[in-house]
Coordinates of C-alpha atoms in Angstrom, one line a residue:
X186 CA 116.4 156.4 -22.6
X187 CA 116.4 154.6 -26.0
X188 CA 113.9 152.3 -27.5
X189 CA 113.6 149.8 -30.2
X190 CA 112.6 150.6 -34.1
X191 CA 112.1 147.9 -36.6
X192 CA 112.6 148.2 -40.1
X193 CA 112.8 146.5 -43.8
X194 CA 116.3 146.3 -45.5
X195 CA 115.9 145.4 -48.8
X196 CA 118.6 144.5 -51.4
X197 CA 118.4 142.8 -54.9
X198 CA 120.5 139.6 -55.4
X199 CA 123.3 139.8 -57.9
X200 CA 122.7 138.0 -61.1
X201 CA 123.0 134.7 -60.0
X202 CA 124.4 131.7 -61.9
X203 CA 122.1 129.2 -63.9
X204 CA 122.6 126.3 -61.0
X205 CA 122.3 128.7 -58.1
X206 CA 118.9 130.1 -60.3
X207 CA 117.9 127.0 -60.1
X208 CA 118.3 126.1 -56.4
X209 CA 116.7 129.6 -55.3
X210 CA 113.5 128.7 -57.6
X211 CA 113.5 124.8 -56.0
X212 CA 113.6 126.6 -52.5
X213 CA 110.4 129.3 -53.5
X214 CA 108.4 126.6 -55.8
X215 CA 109.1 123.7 -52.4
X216 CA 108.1 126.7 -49.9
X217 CA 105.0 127.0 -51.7
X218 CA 103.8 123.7 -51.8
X219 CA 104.5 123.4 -48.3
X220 CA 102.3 126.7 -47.3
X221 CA 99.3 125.9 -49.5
X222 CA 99.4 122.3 -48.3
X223 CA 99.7 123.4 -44.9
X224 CA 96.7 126.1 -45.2
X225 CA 94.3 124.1 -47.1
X226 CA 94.7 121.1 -44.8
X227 CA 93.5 123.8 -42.2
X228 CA 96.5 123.3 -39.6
X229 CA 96.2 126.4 -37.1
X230 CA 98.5 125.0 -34.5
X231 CA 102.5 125.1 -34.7
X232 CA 102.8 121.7 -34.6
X233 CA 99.6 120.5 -36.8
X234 CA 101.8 122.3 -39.5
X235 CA 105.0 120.5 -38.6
X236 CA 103.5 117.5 -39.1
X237 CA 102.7 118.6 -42.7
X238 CA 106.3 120.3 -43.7
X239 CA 108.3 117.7 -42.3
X240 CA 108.2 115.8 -45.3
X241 CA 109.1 118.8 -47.4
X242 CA 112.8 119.3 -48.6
X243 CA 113.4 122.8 -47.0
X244 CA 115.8 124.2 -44.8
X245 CA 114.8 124.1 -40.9
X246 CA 114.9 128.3 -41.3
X247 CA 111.4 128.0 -43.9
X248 CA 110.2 125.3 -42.0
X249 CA 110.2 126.8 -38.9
X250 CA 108.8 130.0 -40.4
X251 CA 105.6 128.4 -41.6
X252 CA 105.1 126.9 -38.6
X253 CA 104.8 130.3 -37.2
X254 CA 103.1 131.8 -39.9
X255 CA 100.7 129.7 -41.4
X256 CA 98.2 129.6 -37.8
X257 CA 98.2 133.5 -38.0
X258 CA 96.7 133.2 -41.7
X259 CA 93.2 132.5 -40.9
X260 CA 93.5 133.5 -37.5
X261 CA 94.9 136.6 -37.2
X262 CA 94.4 137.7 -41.2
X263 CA 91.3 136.3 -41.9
X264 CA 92.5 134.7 -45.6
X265 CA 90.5 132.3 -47.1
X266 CA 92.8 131.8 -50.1
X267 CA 96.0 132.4 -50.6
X268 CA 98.0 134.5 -53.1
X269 CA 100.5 132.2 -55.4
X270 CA 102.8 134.4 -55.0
X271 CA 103.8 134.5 -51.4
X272 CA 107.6 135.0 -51.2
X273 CA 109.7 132.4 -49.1
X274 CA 109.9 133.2 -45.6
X275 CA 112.3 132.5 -43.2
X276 CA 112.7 133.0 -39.6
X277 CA 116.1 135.0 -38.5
X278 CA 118.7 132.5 -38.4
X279 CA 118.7 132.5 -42.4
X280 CA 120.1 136.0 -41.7
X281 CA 124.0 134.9 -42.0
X282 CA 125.7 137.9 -43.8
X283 CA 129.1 138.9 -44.5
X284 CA 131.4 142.0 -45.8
X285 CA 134.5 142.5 -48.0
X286 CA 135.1 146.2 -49.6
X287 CA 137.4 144.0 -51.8
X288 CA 134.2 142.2 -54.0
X289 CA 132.1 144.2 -56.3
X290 CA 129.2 143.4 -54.5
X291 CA 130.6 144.3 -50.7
X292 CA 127.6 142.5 -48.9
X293 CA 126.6 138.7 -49.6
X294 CA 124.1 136.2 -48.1
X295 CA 124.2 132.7 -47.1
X296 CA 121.3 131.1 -48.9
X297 CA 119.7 128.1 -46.6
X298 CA 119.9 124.9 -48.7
X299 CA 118.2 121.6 -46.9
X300 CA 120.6 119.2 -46.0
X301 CA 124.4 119.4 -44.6
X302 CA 127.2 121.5 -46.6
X303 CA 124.6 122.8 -49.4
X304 CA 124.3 126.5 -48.4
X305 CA 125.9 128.8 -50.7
X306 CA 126.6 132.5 -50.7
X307 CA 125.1 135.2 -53.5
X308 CA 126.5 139.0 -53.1
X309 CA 123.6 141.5 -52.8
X310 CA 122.5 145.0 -54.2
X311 CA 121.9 147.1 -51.2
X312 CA 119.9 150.3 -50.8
X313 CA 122.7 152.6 -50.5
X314 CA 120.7 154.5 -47.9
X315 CA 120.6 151.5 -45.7
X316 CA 124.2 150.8 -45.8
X317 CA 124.6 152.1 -42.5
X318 CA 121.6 149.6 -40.7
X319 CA 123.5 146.7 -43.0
X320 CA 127.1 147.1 -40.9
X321 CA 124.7 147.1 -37.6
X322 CA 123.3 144.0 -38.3
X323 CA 127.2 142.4 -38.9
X324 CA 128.3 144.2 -35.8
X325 CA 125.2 143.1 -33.7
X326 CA 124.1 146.7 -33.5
X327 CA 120.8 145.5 -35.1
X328 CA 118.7 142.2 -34.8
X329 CA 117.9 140.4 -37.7
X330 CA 114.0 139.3 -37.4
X331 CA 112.0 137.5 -40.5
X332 CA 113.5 137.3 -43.8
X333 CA 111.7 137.3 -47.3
X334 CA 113.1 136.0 -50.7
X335 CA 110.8 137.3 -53.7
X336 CA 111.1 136.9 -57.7
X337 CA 110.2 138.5 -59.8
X338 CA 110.5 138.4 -63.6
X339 CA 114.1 139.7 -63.9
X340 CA 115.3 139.7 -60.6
X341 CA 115.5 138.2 -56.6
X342 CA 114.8 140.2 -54.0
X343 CA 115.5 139.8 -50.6
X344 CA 113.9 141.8 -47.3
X345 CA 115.1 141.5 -43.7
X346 CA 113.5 143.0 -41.2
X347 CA 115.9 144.5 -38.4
X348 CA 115.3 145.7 -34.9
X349 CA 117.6 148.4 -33.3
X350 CA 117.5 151.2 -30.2
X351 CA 117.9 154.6 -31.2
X352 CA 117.6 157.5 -28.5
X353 CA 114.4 158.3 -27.0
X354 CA 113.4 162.2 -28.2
X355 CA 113.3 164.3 -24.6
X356 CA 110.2 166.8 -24.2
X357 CA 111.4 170.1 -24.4
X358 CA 109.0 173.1 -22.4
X359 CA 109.3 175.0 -25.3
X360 CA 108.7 172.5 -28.4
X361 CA 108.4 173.7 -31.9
X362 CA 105.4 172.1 -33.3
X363 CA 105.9 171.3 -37.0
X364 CA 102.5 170.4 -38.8
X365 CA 102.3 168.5 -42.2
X366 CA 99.6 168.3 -44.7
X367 CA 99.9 165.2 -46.9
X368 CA 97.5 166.1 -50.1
X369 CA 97.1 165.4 -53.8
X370 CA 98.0 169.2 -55.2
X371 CA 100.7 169.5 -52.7
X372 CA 102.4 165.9 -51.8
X373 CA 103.5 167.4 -48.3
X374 CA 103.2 171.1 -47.2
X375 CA 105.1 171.9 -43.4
X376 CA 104.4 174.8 -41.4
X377 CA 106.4 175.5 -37.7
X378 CA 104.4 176.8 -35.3
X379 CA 106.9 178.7 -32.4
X380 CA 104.9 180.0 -29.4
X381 CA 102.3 180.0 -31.8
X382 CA 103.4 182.1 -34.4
X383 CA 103.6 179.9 -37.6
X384 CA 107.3 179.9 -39.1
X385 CA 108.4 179.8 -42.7
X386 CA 106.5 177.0 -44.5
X387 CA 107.2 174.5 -47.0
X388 CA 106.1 172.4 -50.0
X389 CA 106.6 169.7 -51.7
X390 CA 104.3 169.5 -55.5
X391 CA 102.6 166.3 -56.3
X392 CA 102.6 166.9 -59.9
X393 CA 105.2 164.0 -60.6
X394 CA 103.0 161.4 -58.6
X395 CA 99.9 162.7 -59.9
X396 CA 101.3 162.5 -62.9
X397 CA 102.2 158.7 -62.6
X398 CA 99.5 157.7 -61.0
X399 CA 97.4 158.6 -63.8
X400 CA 100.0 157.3 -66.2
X401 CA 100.0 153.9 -65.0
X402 CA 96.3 153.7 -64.2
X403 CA 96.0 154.3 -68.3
X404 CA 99.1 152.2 -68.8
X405 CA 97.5 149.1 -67.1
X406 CA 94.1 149.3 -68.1
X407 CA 94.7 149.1 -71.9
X408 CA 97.5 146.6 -71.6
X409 CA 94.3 144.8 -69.7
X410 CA 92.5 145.2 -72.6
X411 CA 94.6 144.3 -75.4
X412 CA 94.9 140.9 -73.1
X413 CA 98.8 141.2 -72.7
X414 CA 100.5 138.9 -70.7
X415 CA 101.0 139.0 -66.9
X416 CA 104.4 139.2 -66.8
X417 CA 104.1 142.6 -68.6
X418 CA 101.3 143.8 -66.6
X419 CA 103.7 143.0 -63.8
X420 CA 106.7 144.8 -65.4
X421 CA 105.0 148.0 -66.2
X422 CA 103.1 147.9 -62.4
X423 CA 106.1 147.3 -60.7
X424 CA 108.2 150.1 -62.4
X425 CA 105.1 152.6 -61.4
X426 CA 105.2 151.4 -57.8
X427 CA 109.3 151.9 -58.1
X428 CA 108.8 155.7 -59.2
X429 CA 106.1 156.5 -56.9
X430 CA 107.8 154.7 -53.9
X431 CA 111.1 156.7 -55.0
X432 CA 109.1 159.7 -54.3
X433 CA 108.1 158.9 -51.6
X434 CA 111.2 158.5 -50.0
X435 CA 112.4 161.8 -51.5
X436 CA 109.4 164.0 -49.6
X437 CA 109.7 162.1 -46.7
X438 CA 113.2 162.9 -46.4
X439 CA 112.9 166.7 -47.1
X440 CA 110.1 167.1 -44.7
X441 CA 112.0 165.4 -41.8
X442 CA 115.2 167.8 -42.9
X443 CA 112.8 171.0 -42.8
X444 CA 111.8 170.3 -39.3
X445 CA 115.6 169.7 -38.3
X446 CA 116.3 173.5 -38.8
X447 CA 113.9 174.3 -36.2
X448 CA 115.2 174.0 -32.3
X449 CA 113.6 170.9 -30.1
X450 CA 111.3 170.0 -33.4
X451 CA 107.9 168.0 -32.5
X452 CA 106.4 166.4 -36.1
X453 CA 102.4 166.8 -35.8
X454 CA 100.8 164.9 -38.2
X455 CA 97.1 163.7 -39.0
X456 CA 95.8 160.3 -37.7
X457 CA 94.5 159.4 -41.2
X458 CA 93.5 155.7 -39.9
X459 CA 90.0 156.1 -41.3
X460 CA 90.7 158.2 -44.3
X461 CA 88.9 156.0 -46.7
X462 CA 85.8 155.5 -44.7
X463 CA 85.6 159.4 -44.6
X464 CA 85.9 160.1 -48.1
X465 CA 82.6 160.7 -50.2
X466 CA 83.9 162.6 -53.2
X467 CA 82.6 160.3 -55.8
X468 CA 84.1 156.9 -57.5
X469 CA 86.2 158.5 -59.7
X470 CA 88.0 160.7 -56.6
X471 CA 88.1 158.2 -54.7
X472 CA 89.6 156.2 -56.8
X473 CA 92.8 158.2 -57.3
X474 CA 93.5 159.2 -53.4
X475 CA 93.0 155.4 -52.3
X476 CA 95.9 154.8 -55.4
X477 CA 98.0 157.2 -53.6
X478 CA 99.2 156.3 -50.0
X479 CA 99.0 158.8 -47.5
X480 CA 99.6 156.7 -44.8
X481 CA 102.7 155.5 -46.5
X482 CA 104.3 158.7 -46.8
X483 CA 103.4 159.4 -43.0
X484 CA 104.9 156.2 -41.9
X485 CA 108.1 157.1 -43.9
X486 CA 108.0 160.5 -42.3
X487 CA 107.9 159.3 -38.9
X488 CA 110.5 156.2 -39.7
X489 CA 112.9 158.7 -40.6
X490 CA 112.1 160.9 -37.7
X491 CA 112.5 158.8 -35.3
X492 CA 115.9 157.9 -36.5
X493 CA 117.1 161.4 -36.0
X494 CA 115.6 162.0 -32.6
X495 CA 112.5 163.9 -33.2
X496 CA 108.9 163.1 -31.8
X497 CA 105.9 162.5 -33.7
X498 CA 102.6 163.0 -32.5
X499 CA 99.2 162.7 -34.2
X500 CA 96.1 164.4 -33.7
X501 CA 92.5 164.7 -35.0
X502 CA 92.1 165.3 -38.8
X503 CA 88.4 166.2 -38.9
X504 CA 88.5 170.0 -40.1
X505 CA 91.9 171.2 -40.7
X506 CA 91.3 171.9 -44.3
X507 CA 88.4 174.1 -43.8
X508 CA 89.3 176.0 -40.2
X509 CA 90.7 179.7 -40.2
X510 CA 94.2 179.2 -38.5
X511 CA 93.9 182.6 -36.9
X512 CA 90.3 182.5 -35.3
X513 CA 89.6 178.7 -35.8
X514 CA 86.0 179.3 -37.0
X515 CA 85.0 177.8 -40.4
X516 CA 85.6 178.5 -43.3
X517 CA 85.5 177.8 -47.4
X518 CA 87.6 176.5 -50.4
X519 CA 86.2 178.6 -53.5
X520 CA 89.2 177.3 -55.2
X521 CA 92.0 174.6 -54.4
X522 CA 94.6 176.3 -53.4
X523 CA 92.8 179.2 -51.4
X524 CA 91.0 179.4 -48.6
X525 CA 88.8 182.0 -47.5
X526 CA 87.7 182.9 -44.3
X527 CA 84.3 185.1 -43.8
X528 CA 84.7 186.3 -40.5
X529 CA 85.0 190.1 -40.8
X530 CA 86.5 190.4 -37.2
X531 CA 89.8 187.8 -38.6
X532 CA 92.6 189.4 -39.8
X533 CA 92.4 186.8 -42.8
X534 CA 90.5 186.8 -45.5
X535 CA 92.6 184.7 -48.0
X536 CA 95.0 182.6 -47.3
X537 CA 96.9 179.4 -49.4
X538 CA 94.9 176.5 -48.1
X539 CA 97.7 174.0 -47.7
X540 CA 99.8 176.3 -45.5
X541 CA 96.3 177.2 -43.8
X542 CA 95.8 173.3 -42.8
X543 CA 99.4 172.9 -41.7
X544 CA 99.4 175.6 -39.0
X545 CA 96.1 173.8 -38.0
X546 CA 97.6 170.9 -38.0
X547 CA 100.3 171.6 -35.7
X548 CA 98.0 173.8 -33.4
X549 CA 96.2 171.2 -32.4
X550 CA 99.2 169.4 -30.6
X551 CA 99.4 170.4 -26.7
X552 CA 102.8 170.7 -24.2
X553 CA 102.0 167.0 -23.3
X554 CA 101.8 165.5 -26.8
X555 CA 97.6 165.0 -26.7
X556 CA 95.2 165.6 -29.3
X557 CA 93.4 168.7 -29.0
X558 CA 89.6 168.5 -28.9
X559 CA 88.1 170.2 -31.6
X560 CA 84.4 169.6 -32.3
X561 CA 82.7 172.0 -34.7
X562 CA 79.0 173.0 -34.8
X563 CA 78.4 171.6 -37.9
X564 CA 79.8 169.8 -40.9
X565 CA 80.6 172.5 -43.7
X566 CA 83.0 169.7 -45.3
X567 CA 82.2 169.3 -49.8
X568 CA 80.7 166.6 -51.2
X569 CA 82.2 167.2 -54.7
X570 CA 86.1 166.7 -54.0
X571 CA 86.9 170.7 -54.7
X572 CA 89.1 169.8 -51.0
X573 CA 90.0 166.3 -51.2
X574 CA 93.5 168.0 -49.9
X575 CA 94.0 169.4 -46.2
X576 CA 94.2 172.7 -46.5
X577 CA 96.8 174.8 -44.0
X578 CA 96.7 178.6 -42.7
X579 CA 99.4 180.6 -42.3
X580 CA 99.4 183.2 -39.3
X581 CA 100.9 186.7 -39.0
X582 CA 100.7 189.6 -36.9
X583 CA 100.8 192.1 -40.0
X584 CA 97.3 191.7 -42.0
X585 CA 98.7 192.4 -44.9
X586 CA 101.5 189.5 -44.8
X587 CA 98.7 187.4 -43.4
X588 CA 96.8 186.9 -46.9
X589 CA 99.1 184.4 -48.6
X590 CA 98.0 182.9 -51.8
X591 CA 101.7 181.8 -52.8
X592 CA 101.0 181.5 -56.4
X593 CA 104.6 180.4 -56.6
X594 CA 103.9 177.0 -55.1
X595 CA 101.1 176.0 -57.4
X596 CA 101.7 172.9 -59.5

């Protein structure tokens, strides 16, 4: 069995020449005009917005992509003004590529130009990591779906979106549950639960991206200030989001490796779709972990995952940072990285929180891939942020081994 995954290539266009800079900005500025004509007339049928583009000099590939696009603007997305900078979209038959190991630039695009004879080819910068999905999409191995062509102050970017099967993961009767606990402190901490005894853990620091987040939040504000211009703002933004996205690909890709080593691996990770409604831990806390994109990193995590043939499952995030692991009663946070449970009949009494929420985590997935119901008596959660990370327990059969504080992995 196999099913289909879609995902964004992107690649950089080469420096291109002063007349072919020229026709790519003609295309964007004409796109443009077209969409915000199009919107503000308040055409939400295809061919309401025909009528409108028609005139425009564009290729058939951007018309017929804002006929399909602008309806869902109001409709579907709810705008009420748009955003000047919308890239150029275009639907899939733009997507003419071609290979030679022979230029400098092996990959190249055809560019759409309106009008017979006028389309011309620009090599591209491709994410080396996605060489691989490129060649699929020559060979027909992958489908080419939208494409979008974005500028920004030094360079062209260009995103495709591909479709392509990769083999359904098969359900093993004796799965390895793998919890991970996305956090602030801790950018990702993994534990393996094996007929539920948790397995050697992992964890990945988010010093580096607490770092930058902090960095550019400073960064931007005074540039703000001192009234500097946009394009700088949107330099300095745009090399943050470059780091932090960098990142994210980095942890993503070490947490899918961990669970690799472990036989018929099953990801578990939390259903964070309401994280920010569920967060009270002031302005300023909240502030930083809606900068930082847990559900980002997830999404990467299962991307990659499902490339390699394991299954992801989520389950219910209420609690994990503050339930014992061993006797799933609550418990505290006195400090960030420790949790403590009070129970004198559990065989923990400290424990590193992270690793604590991770075995939880992965202990609440069941043989058939279903969220386990968990409803505490009460809420015991903070109000003052001391645990705006999920905390993870760590189970052993030895007490003594069981009291992990892991000093080593603080940042």
């Amino acid at each position: 069995m196999s099913e289909t995954v879609t995902k964004t290539l992107q690649a950089t266009l080469a420096t291109p020449t002063t007349g072919k800079e020229q026709r790519l900005q003609r295309l964007l500025d004409t796109y443009r005009d077209a969409l915000h004509d199009a919107f503000d007339a308040g055409a939400n049928t295809m061919s309401a917005v025909n009528d409108i583009v028609t005139p425009y000099d564009l290729p058939y590939q951007a018309k017929d992509a804002l006929k399909s696009y602008v309806p869902k603007l109001r409709d579907t997305y709810n705008a009420e003004e748009l955003d000047d900078e919308h890239p150029a979209r275009l639907v899939n038959r733009a997507a003419t590529f071609d290979h030679s190991a022979e230029r400098d630039h092996g990959f190249v695009w055809q560019v759409p130009q309106p009008g017979r004879g006028t389309n011309f080819w620009i090599p591209l910068q491709i994410n080396p990591e996605q060489e691989s999905l490129w060649f699929d999409l020559l060979d027909g191995d992958a489908t080419a779906g939208e494409l979008r062509l974005q500028r920004h102050r030094t360079s062209w970017e260009l995103h495709v979106t591909v479709e392509y099967s990769v083999e359904e993961p098969t359900e093993s009767d004796d799965p390895t549950y793998i919890g991970f606990d996305v956090g602030e402190s801790a950018l990702i901490t993994g534990c393996a639960l094996k007929r539920d005894v948790p397995r050697k853990p992992m964890l990945v620091s988010g010093s580096r991206a607490r770092h930058l987040r902090k960095e550019m939040h400073t960064t931007l504000k005074r540039l703000q200030e001192r009234d500097a211009a946009q394009w700088r703002i949107d330099e300095r933004f745009d090399h943050y989001q470059n780091a932090l996205t960098d990142i994210v690909e980095k942890a993503s890709r070490e947490a899918v490796e961990y669970a690799r080593q472990f036989e018929d691996a099953v990801i578990v990770l939390e259903d964070l779709s309401y994280i920010r409604e569920h967060l009270d831990y002031g302005k300023w806390m909240n502030r930083r972990l809606h900068n930082w994109a847990f559900a980002r990193l997830q999404g990467r995590i299962e991307d990659k995952a499902t490339e390699v043939g394991i299954r992801v499952e989520y389950v219910n995030a209420a609690y994990t940072s503050q339930t014992c692991h061993a006797c799933g009663r609550l418990g505290r946070r006195d400090e960030q990285a420790e949790f403590v449970c009070p129970h004198d009949d559990c065989h923990v009494s400290e424990f590193q929180a992270d690793i604590n929420a991770a075995a939880n985590i992965a202990r609440r997935a069941n043989p058939w891939g279903e969220s386990v119901r968990w409803e505490p008596g009460r809420d015991d959660s903070p109000r003052d942020g001391s645990a705006c990370d999920s905390a993870t327990v760590h189970r052993e059969t030895s007490e003594k081994l069981s009291q992990m504080r892991l000093a080593a992995y603080s940042d």
